[in-house]
Structure formats: structure tokens, C-alpha cells
Amino acid sequence: MPVGRLKNNHLTHFVTHITRRSIKHALLLSSIIVLWYLRQEADQWHTGESRMSSLNKMLGIMTLFSDQKFAWTIEEMEARLSLPRSTLYRYLRELVDAEFLTSLPEMGYTLGPKIIELESIVQRQDPLITASRPLMKELVAEFGGVAALCRNYRQKVLCVHQEQGADGFRSGYLKGQSRPLLMGSASRVIFAHLPNQMVAKLFDDHADAFRLAGLGSDIEAVRQSLKTIRQRGWDVTIGQVTSGVTGVAAPIFDGRENVAGSLSVVLRRTDLSEERLSVIADKTTFCARAITRALSDSGEEESNPNVRPGRSLSRLIPTI
């Protein structure tokens, strides 16, 4: 009987039977069985590794799309990703079947309708957005301008939601757009709470960008600038991203006290008095802390079986 076909629950009986005939043969057979099991485990590990590698390569296709290039031909993908054409066709077929991508004649592949559906779900169900929306409406009702909600995203900052005031001002930083971590109060207030190792690495790679952002010309000056932002609890920039615009932002943290994003108020003016700036900063910081509390309590609700599901986050947010 081939060893590879032995059933697991028959192994002990089989070994015992052989032992009665020869201990030496039994030991030899046991060694073969152990080696067979190790080979099976190794094969499973390599299969899992291969699957993960394939998944990473497929996800690499999705990262190609941007504002600068929305449509990709098979030839362009092949050159950029260095994948065999047969493999690329297989990945594309799966993504098109799931409607993450769409194939258009004369254009190539573009993002598909599933992306739009998922974005709609995020806007309705994402805890960060649902907790922030009522407070953002309150901020623009009082101060005008635009309230922006941003997430920390792959060493960038991504705008995930906006509320606009009645004054007609429209921010050039639109929902779904990303920007560098160093420019603008919404980005800098997130950056100030990132690990020191990340700050040091980014400074080594982009020292000129730190100087341009006014954060310092050496790593010690940068650390002091970020410490000042953390101690103050908010940040303000004037005309740093858009001329004639002032941004005031405060950090938002998740239930594990990691910085998750920022809440900002963007105004089309640069002549705010210290008193008015202080009022805006205080309200923005208050709202950001309320959102942090909502996210923390939401996490406790999900992990605590004694808490009834479906509790509204809005009940956790104080009224301004």
C-alpha cells in the first residue's frame, strides 16, 4: 500500500502491525511517514505562499488607475507589471467578471461599477464618516467654508468626506483625492502623530519637502515642530496648499489610540484674528475628540457581546 494513500486514522494501526514483525522496519516506516507529513506541510505552505503572491499581483492591477491615467491597455499593463500575458489575461478576466474592472473598445480597461457601489456603501456605513457627518454640518453652519474629513492612507492623506457651508466656497481638495503628508493642516496634524521611525525615514528621503512645508531643515527641528502641533492639539496653515485659504485641523484617533485621520475647517480668508482662530480651533478640536470617542465606543460595542448591536454612533456625540 503506498504511504501517500494512507488514511490518517489508519496510521497508528498500520505502524503497530508492522512493529510486531520488525521494530527496525517500523522505525524506518515511521521515518518515512514523518517525512511524508513534512512534505505535505511544505506543499501546503508553498501553495498558500503562491496564492498570496497571485493575490498581490492581481491587486497590483487595481493600483494602476489614477486621475493621470484612467484607462490601461493590455500592452501597457504588461509593460508596467512585468507579468506574462496569459497570467494578465486570467487576472483581468476575474476582475471583469467581478465588475471591479470594465473593458471598453479603443480604450482598454477602466474601473468598473462595483467600485462605485462600494464607495456608496462606505459613505452610508463607514463608522468614521457616519460619526463625523453631523458634526461637520455643525461646523460649516457656524463658520462657513468647507469641513473636510481625511484618512491616513499609504503615507498620504485621503479626503473621504466633505460638508459645504452656505457661503458658496468650494475647496479644491475634493473627496477621493489624496495629498502628501507634509502640506496643509489636515495632513500635518496626522503626520505629527506618526511613529518617530517613519518621520525619520521620510525626512531622510524627502528633506527638501520638509523645509518647503516649514517643518524644519534638520530632523531635530522637525521633531520639535511636530511636538508643538501635538501639544497644541491642532494645526493651522495659511495659503500653504491653496492661495488665500486658511485651514484649521485636529487629529482623530481610533480605538487603539492610533491616528486615524483628521477633521478640518477650510475658509476662504487669511485675515482671521487670533481670537477667531482660537474659537475655530477649539470647536474643531472638540468635534475631533467627539469622533474619536464615537470610534472608541463603537469598537467596544463590536467586541463586547453584552452590548446590543446597532447602537447609533450619533448618540455618543455631544451637541455643540
PDB file of C-alpha atoms in Angstrom, residues 139 232-235 248-251 263 280-290:
ATOM      1  CA  LEU A 139     -19.017  73.377  11.877  1.00  0.00           C
ATOM      2  CA  ARG A 232      -1.349  72.322  20.933  1.00  0.00           C
ATOM      3  CA  GLY A 233      -3.794  69.666  19.739  1.00  0.00           C
ATOM      4  CA  TRP A 234      -4.440  71.286  16.337  1.00  0.00           C
ATOM      5  CA  ASP A 235      -2.652  72.848  13.397  1.00  0.00           C
ATOM      6  CA  VAL A 248      -7.513  74.509  10.749  1.00  0.00           C
ATOM      7  CA  ALA A 249      -7.334  70.801  11.592  1.00  0.00           C
ATOM      8  CA  ALA A 250      -7.391  68.440  14.579  1.00  0.00           C
ATOM      9  CA  PRO A 251      -6.474  64.742  14.753  1.00  0.00           C
ATOM     10  CA  LEU A 263     -11.088  66.900  10.796  1.00  0.00           C
ATOM     11  CA  ILE A 280     -12.480  77.777  15.289  1.00  0.00           C
ATOM     12  CA  ALA A 281      -9.615  75.626  16.596  1.00  0.00           C
ATOM     13  CA  ASP A 282     -11.423  74.905  19.866  1.00  0.00           C
ATOM     14  CA  LYS A 283     -14.621  73.818  18.099  1.00  0.00           C
ATOM     15  CA  THR A 284     -12.742  71.727  15.543  1.00  0.00           C
ATOM     16  CA  THR A 285     -10.724  70.018  18.284  1.00  0.00           C
ATOM     17  CA  PHE A 286     -13.882  69.391  20.317  1.00  0.00           C
ATOM     18  CA  CYS A 287     -15.562  67.748  17.322  1.00  0.00           C
ATOM     19  CA  ALA A 288     -12.488  65.628  16.529  1.00  0.00           C
ATOM     20  CA  ARG A 289     -12.407  64.365  20.109  1.00  0.00           C
ATOM     21  CA  ALA A 290     -16.106  63.531  19.953  1.00  0.00           C
TER      22      ALA A 290
END
